[in-house]
PDB file of C-alpha atoms in Angstrom:
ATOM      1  CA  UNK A   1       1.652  -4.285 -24.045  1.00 59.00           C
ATOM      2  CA  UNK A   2       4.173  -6.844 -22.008  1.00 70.00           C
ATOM      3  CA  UNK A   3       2.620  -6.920 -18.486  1.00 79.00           C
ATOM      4  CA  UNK A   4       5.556  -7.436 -15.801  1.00 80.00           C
ATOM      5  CA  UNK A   5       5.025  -9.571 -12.625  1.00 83.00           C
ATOM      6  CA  UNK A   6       6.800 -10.584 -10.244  1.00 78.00           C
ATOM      7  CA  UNK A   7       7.910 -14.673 -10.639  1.00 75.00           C
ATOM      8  CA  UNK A   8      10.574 -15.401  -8.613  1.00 80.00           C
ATOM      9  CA  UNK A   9       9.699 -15.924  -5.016  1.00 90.00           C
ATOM     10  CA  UNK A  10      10.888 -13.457  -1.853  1.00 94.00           C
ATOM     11  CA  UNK A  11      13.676 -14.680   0.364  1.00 95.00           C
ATOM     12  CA  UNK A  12      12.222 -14.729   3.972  1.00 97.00           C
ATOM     13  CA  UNK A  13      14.113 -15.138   7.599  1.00 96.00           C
ATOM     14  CA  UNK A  14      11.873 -16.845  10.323  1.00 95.00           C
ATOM     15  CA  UNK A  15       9.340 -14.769  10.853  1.00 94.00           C
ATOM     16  CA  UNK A  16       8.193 -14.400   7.072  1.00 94.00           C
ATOM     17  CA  UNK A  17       9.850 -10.965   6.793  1.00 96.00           C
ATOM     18  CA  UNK A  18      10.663 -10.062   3.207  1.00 97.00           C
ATOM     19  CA  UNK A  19      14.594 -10.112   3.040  1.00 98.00           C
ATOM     20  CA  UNK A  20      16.050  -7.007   1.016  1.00 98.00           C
ATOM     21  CA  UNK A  21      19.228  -6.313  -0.913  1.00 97.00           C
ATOM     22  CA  UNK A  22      20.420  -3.144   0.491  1.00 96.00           C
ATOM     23  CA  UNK A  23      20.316  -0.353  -2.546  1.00 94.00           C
ATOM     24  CA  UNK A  24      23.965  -0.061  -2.554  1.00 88.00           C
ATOM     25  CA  UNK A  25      24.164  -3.810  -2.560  1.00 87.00           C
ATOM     26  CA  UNK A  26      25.267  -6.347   0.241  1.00 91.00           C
ATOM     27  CA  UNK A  27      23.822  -8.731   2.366  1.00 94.00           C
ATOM     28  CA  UNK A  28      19.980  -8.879   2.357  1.00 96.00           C
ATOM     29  CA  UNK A  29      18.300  -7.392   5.395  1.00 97.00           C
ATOM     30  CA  UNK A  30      14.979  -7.933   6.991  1.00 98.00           C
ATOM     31  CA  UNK A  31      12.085  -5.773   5.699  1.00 98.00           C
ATOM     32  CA  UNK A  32       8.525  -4.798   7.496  1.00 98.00           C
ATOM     33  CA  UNK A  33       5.913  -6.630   5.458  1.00 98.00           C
ATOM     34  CA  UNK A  34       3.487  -3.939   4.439  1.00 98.00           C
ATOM     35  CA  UNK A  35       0.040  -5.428   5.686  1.00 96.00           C
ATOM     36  CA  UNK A  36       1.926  -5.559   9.221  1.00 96.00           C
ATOM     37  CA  UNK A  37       3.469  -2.327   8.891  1.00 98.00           C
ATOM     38  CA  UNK A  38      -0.089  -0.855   7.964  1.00 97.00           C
ATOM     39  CA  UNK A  39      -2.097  -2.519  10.742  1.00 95.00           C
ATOM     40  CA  UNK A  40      -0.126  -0.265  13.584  1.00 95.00           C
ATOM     41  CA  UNK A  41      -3.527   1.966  13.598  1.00 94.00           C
ATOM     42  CA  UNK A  42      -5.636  -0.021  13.229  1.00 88.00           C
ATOM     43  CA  UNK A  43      -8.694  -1.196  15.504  1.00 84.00           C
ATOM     44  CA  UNK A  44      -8.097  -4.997  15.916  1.00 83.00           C
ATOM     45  CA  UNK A  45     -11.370  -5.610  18.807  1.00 82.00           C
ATOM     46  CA  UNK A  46     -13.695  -6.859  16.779  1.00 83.00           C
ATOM     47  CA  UNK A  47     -11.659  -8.889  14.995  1.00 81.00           C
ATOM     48  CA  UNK A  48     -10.327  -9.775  17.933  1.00 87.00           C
ATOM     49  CA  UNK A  49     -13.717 -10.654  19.578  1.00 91.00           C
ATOM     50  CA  UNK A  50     -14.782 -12.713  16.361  1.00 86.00           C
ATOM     51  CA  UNK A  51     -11.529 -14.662  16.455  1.00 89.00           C
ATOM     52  CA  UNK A  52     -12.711 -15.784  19.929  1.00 92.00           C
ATOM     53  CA  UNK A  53     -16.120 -16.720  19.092  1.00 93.00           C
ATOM     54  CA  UNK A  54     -14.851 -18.926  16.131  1.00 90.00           C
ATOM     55  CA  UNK A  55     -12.477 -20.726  18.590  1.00 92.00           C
ATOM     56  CA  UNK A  56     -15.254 -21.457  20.950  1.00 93.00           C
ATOM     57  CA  UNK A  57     -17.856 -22.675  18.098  1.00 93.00           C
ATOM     58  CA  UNK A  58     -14.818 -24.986  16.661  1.00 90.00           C
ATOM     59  CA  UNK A  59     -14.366 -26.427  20.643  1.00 93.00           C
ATOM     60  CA  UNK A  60     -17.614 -27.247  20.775  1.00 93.00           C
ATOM     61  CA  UNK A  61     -18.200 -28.895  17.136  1.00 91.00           C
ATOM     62  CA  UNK A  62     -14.957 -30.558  17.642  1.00 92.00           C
ATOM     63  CA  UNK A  63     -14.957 -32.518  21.268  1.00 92.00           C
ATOM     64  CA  UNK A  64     -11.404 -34.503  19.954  1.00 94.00           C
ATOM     65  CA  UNK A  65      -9.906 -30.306  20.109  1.00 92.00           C
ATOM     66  CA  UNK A  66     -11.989 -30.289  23.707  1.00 91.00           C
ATOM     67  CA  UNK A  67      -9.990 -33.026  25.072  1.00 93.00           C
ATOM     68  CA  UNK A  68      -6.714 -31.677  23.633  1.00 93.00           C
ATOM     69  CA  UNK A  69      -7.074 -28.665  24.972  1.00 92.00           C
ATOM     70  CA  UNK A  70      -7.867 -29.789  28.048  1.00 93.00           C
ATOM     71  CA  UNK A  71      -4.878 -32.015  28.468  1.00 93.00           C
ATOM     72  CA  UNK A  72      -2.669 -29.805  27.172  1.00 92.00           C
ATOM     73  CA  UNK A  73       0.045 -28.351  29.107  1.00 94.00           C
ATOM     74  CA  UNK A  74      -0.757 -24.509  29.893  1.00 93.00           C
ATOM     75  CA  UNK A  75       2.896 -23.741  28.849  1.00 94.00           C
ATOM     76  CA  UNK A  76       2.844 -24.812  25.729  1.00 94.00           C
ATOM     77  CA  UNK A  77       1.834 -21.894  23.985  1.00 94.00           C
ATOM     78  CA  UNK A  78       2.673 -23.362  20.514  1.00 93.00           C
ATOM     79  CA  UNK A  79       0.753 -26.198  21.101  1.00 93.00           C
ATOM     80  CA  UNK A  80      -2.543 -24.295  22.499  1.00 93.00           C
ATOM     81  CA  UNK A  81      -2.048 -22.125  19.312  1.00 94.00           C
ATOM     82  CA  UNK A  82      -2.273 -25.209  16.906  1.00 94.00           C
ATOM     83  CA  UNK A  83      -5.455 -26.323  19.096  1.00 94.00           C
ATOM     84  CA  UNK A  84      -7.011 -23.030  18.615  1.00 94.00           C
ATOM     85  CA  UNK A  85      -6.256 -22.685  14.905  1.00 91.00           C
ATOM     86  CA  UNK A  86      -7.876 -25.960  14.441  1.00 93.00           C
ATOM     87  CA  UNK A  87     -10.820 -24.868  16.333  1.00 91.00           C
ATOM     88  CA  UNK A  88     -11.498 -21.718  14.286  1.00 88.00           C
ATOM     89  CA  UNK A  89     -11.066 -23.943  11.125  1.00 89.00           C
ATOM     90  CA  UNK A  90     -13.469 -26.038  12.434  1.00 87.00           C
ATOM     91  CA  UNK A  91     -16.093 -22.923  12.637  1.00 85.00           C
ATOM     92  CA  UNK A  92     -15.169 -22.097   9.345  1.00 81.00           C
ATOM     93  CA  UNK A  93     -13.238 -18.704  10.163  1.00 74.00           C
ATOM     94  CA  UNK A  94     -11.028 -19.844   7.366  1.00 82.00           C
ATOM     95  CA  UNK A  95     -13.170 -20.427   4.474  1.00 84.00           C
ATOM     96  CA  UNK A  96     -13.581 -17.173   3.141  1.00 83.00           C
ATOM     97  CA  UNK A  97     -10.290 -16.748   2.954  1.00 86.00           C
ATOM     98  CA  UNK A  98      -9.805 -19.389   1.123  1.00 90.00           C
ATOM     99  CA  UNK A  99     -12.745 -18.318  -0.908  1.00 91.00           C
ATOM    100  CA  UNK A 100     -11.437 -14.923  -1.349  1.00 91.00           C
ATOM    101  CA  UNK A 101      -7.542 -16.502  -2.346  1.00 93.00           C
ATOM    102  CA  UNK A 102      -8.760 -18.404  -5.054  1.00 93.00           C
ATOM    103  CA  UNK A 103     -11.156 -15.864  -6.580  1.00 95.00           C
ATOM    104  CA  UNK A 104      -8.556 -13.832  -6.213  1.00 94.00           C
ATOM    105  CA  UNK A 105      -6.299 -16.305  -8.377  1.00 95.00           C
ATOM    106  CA  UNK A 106      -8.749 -16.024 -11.258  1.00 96.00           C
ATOM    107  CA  UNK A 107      -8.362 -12.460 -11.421  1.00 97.00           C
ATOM    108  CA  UNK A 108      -4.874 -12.797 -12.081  1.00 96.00           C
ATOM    109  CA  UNK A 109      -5.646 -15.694 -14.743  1.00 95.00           C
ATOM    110  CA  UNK A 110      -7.981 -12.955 -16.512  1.00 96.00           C
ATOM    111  CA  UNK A 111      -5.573 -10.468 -16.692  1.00 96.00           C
ATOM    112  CA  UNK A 112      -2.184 -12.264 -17.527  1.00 94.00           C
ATOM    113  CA  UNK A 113      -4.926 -13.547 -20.500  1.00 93.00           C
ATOM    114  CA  UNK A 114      -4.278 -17.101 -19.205  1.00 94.00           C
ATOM    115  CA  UNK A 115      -7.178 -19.801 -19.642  1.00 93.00           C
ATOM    116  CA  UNK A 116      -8.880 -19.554 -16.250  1.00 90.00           C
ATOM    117  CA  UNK A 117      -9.716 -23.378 -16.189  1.00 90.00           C
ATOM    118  CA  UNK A 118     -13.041 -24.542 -15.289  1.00 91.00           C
ATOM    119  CA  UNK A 119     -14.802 -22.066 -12.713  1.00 92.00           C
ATOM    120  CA  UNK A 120     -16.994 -23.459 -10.804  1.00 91.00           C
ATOM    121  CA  UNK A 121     -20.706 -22.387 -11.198  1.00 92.00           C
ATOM    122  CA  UNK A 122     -21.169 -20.621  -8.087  1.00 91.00           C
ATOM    123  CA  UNK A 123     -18.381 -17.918  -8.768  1.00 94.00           C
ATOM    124  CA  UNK A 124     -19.068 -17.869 -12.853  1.00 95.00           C
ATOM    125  CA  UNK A 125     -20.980 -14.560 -12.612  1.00 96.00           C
ATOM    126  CA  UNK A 126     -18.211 -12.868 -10.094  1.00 96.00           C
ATOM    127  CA  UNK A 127     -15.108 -13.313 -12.840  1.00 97.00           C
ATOM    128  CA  UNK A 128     -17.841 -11.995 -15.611  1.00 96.00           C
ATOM    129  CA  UNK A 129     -18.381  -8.872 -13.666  1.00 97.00           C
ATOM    130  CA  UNK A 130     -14.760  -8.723 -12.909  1.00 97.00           C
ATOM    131  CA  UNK A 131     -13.998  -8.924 -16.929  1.00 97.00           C
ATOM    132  CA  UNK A 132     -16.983  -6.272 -17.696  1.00 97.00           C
ATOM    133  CA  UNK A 133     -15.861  -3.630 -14.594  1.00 97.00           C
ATOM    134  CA  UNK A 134     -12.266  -3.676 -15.528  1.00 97.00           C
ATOM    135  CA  UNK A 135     -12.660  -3.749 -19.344  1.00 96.00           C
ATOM    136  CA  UNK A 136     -11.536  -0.082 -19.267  1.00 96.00           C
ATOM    137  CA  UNK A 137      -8.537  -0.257 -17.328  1.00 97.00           C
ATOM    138  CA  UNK A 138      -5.080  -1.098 -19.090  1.00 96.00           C
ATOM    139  CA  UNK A 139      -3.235  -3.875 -16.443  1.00 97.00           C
ATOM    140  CA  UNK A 140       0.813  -2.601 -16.765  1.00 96.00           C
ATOM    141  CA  UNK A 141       1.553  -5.237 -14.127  1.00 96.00           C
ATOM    142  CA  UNK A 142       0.257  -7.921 -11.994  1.00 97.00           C
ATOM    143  CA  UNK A 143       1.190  -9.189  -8.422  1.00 96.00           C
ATOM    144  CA  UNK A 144       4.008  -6.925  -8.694  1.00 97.00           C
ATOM    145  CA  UNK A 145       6.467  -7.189  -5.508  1.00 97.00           C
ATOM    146  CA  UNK A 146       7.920  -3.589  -4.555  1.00 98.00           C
ATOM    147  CA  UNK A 147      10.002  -1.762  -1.633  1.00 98.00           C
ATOM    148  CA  UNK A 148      10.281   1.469  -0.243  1.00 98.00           C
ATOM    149  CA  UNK A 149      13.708   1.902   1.468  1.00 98.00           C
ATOM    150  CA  UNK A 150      13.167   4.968   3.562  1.00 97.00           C
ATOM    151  CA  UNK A 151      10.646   3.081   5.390  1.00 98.00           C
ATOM    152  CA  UNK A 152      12.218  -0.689   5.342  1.00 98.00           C
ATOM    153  CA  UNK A 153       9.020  -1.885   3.974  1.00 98.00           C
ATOM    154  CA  UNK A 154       7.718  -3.675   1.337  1.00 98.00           C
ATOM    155  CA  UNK A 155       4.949  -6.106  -0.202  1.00 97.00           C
ATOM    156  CA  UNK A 156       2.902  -7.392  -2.945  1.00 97.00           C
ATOM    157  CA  UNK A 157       0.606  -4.925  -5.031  1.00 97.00           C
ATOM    158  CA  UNK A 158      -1.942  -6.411  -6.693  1.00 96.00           C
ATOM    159  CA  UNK A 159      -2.570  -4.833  -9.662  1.00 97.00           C
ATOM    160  CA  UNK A 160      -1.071  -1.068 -11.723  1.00 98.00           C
ATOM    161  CA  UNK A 161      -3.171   0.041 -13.958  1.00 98.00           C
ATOM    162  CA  UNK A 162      -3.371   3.008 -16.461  1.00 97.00           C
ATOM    163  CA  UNK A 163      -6.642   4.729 -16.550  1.00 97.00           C
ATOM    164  CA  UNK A 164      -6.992   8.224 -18.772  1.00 96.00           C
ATOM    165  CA  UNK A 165      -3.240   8.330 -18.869  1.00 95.00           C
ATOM    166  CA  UNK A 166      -1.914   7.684 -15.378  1.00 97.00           C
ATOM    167  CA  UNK A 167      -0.610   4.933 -13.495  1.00 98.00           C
ATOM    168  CA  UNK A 168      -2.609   3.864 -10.064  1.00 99.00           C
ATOM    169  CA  UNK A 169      -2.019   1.192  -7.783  1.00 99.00           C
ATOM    170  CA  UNK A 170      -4.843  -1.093  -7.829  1.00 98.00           C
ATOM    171  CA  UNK A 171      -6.166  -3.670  -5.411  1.00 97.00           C
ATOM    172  CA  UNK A 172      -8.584  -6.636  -5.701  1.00 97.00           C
ATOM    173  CA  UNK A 173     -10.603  -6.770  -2.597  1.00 95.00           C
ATOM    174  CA  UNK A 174     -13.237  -9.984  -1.960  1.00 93.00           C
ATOM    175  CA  UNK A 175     -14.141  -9.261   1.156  1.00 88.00           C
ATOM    176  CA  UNK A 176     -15.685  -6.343   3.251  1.00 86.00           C
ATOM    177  CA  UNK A 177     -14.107  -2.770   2.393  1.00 88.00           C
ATOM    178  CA  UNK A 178     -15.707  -0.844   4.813  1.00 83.00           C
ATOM    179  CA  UNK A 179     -14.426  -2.463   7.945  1.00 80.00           C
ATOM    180  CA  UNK A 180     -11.096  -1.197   7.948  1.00 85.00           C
ATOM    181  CA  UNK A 181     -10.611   1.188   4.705  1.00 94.00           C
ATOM    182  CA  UNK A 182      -7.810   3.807   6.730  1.00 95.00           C
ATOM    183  CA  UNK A 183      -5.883   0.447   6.754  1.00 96.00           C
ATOM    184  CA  UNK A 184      -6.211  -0.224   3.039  1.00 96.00           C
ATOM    185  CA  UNK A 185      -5.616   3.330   2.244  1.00 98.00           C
ATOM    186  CA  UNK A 186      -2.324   2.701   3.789  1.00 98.00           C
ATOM    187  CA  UNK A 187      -1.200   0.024   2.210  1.00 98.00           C
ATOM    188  CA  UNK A 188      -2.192   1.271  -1.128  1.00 99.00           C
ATOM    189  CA  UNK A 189      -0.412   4.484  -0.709  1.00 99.00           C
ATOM    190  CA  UNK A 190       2.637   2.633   0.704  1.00 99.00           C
ATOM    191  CA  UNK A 191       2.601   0.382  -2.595  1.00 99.00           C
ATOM    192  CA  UNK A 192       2.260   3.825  -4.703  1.00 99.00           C
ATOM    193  CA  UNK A 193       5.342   5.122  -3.051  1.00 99.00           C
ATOM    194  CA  UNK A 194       7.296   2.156  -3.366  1.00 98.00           C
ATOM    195  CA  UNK A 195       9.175   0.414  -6.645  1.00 98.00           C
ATOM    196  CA  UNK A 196       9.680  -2.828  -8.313  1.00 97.00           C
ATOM    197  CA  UNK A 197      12.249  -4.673  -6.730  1.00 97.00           C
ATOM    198  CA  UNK A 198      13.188  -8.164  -8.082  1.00 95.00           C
ATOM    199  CA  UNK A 199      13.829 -10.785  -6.097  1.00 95.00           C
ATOM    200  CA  UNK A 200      15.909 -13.169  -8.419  1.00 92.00           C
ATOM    201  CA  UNK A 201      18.476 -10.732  -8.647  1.00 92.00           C
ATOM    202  CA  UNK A 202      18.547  -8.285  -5.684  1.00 93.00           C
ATOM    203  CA  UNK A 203      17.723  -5.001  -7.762  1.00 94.00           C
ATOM    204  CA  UNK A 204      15.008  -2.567  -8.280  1.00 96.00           C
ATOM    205  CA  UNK A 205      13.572  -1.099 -10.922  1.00 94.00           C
ATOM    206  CA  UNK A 206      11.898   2.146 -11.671  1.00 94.00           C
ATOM    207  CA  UNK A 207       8.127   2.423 -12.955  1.00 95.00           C
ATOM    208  CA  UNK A 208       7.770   3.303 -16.761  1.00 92.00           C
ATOM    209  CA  UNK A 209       6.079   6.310 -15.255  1.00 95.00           C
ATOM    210  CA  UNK A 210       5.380   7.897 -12.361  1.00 96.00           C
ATOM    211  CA  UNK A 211       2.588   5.870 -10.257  1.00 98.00           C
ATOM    212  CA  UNK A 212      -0.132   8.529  -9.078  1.00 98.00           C
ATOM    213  CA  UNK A 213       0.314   9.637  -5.510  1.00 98.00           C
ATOM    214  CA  UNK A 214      -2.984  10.985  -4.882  1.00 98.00           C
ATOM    215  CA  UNK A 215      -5.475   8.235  -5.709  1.00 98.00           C
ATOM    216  CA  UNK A 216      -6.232   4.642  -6.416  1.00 99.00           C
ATOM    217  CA  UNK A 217      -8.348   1.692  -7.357  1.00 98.00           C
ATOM    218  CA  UNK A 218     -10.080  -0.774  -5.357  1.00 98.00           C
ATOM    219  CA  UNK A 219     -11.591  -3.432  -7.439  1.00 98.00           C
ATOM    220  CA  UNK A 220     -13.978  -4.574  -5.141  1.00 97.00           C
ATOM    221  CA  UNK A 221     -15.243  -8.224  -6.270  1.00 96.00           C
ATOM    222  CA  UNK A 222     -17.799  -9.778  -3.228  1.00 94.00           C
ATOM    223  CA  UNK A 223     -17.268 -13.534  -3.497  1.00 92.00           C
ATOM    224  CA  UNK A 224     -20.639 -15.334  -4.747  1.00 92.00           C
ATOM    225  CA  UNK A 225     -22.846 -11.255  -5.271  1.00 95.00           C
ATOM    226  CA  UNK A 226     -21.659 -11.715  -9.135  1.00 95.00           C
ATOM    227  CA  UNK A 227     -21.233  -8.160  -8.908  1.00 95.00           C
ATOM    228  CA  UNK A 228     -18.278  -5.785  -8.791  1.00 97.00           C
ATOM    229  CA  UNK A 229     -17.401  -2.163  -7.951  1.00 97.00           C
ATOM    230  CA  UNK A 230     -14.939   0.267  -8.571  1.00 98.00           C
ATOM    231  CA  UNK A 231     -13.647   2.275  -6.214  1.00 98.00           C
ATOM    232  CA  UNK A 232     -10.762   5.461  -6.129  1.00 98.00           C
ATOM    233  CA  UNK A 233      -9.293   5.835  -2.916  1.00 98.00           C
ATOM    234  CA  UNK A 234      -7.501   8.873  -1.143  1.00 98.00           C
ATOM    235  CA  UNK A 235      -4.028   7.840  -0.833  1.00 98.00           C
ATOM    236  CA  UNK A 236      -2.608  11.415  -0.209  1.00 98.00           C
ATOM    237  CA  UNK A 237      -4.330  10.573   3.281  1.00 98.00           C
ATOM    238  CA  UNK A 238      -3.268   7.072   3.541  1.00 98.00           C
ATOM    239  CA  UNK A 239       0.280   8.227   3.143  1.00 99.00           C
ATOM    240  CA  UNK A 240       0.173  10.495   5.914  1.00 98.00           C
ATOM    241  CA  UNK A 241      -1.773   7.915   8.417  1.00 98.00           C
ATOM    242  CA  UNK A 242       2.011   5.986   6.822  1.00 98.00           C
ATOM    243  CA  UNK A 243       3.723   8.535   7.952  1.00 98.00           C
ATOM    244  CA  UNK A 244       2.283   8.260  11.893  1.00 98.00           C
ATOM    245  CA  UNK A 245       2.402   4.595  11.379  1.00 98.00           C
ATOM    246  CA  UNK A 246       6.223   4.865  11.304  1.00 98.00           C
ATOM    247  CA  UNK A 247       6.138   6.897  14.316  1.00 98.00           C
ATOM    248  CA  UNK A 248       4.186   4.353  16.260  1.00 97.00           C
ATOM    249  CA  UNK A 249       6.636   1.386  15.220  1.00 97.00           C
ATOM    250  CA  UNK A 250       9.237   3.408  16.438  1.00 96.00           C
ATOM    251  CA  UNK A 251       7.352   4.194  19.775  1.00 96.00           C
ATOM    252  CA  UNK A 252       7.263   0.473  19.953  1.00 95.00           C
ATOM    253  CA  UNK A 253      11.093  -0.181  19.982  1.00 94.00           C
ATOM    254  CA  UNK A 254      11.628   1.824  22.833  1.00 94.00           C
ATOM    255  CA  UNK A 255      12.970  -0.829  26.175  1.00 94.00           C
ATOM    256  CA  UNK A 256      12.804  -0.005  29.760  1.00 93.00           C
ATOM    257  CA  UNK A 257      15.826   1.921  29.977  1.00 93.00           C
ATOM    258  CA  UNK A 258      15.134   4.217  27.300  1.00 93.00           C
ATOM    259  CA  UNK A 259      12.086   5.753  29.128  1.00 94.00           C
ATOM    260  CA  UNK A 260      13.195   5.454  32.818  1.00 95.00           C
ATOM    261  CA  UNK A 261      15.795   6.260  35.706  1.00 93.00           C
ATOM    262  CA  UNK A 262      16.884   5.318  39.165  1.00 92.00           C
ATOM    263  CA  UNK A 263      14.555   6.996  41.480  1.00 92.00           C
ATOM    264  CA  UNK A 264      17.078  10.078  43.605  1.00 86.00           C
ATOM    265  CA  UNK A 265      16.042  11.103  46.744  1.00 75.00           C
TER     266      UNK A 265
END
């Protein structure tokens, strides 16, 4: 079986919004990205608070980020943002991310059946247990970029897979799941109710078959645990948190003179 992914890359304006060819055609307009879109309900203060600690640890391993900081002019805002990037790097906020990206790149190797390369020793065990997990899953499509129009969103899935007949969206997670799962719900019930759009020539395509709407996979693969879990999730429910999500966004828009008036005595 061919497995279809998505090769050409997205058109983006500035602020690394998707741009999207209209259904009826015409000029490309911006698009919501879906892990923004998704993140409207979500409970950012711990993530928040860690962000902060990392920035302080990176100041104080770094005393060259010290000094710019503290020469910095307080307007620059871009400026203390590079600074404070450079901290967290410094802590390491960034490494399991990069971990998780290139783990994450293997996968993709695996199931495309390209060679994988030389793995390095440490993560050897984690792409065996992501070969012996998955065995049972047929991959119709990798990385597969898709857009749902009623919404203006759209983003990257992962993984569809057919398991006992049906379609699912899947997604390969390396990191904690249990942090923010409402939030991945989301986004893999947004995917589910999207469809292949490609980029190289404006147009979308439909599935081969209908994608299922109720549940899907998480293939959860814990960077350097050599172990790997899979997991259905309730999308019916992450479709409806969607649904409030859109509601909240369009809270969001609303400007001054939308909610108020001239005081009349």
């Amino acid at each position: 079986m061919t497995i279809i992914t998505t090769r050409a890359e997205v058109s983006r304006d500035r602020w690394g919004r998707p741009l999207i060819a209209p259904p009826g055609g015409g000029k490309p307009v911006p698009y919501q990205r879906t892990t923004r879109f998704v993140a409207a309900l979500s409970d950012t203060y711990s993530l928040s608070q860690w962000q902060r600690r990392q920035v302080a640890t990176g100041l104080a391993a770094r005393p060259d980020l010290l000094l710019a900081a503290s020469t910095a002019d307080p307007t620059d805002k871009a400026g203390l943002d590079r600074i404070c990037e450079q901290a967290a790097e410094a802590a390491g906020a960034k490494r399991a991310a990069t971990v998780g990206a290139a783990l994450h790149r293997l996968t993709e190797r695996v199931d495309l059946g390209q060679d994988t390369g030389p793995v390095p020793e440490a993560h050897r065990a984690d792409i065996a247990a992501f070969q012996r997990e998955t065995s049972g899953l047929q991959v119709a499509a990798v990385e597969q970029f898709r857009v749902n129009d009623e919404l203006k969103v759209a983003g990257t899935a992962d993984r569809i897979v057919r398991w006992r007949g049906k379609l699912h969206i899947a997604d390969v997670k390396t990191g904690s799941v249990e942090h923010d799962v409402g939030r991945i719900a989301m986004q893999l019930a947004m995917y589910a109710h999207s469809v292949p759009y490609d980029p190289a020539v404006g147009e979308r395509r439909p599935d081969p078959e209908p994608v299922d709407l109720g549940s899907a996979l998480i293939v959860h693969l814990p960077a350097g645990e050599g172990h790997c879990e899979l997991i259905w999730v309730n999308i019916r429910e992450g479709w409806e948190a969607c649904q409030l999500a859109a509601k909240v966004w369009a809270w969001r828009k609303h400007k001054l003179r939308d909610l108020t008036a001239a005081f009349a005595a």
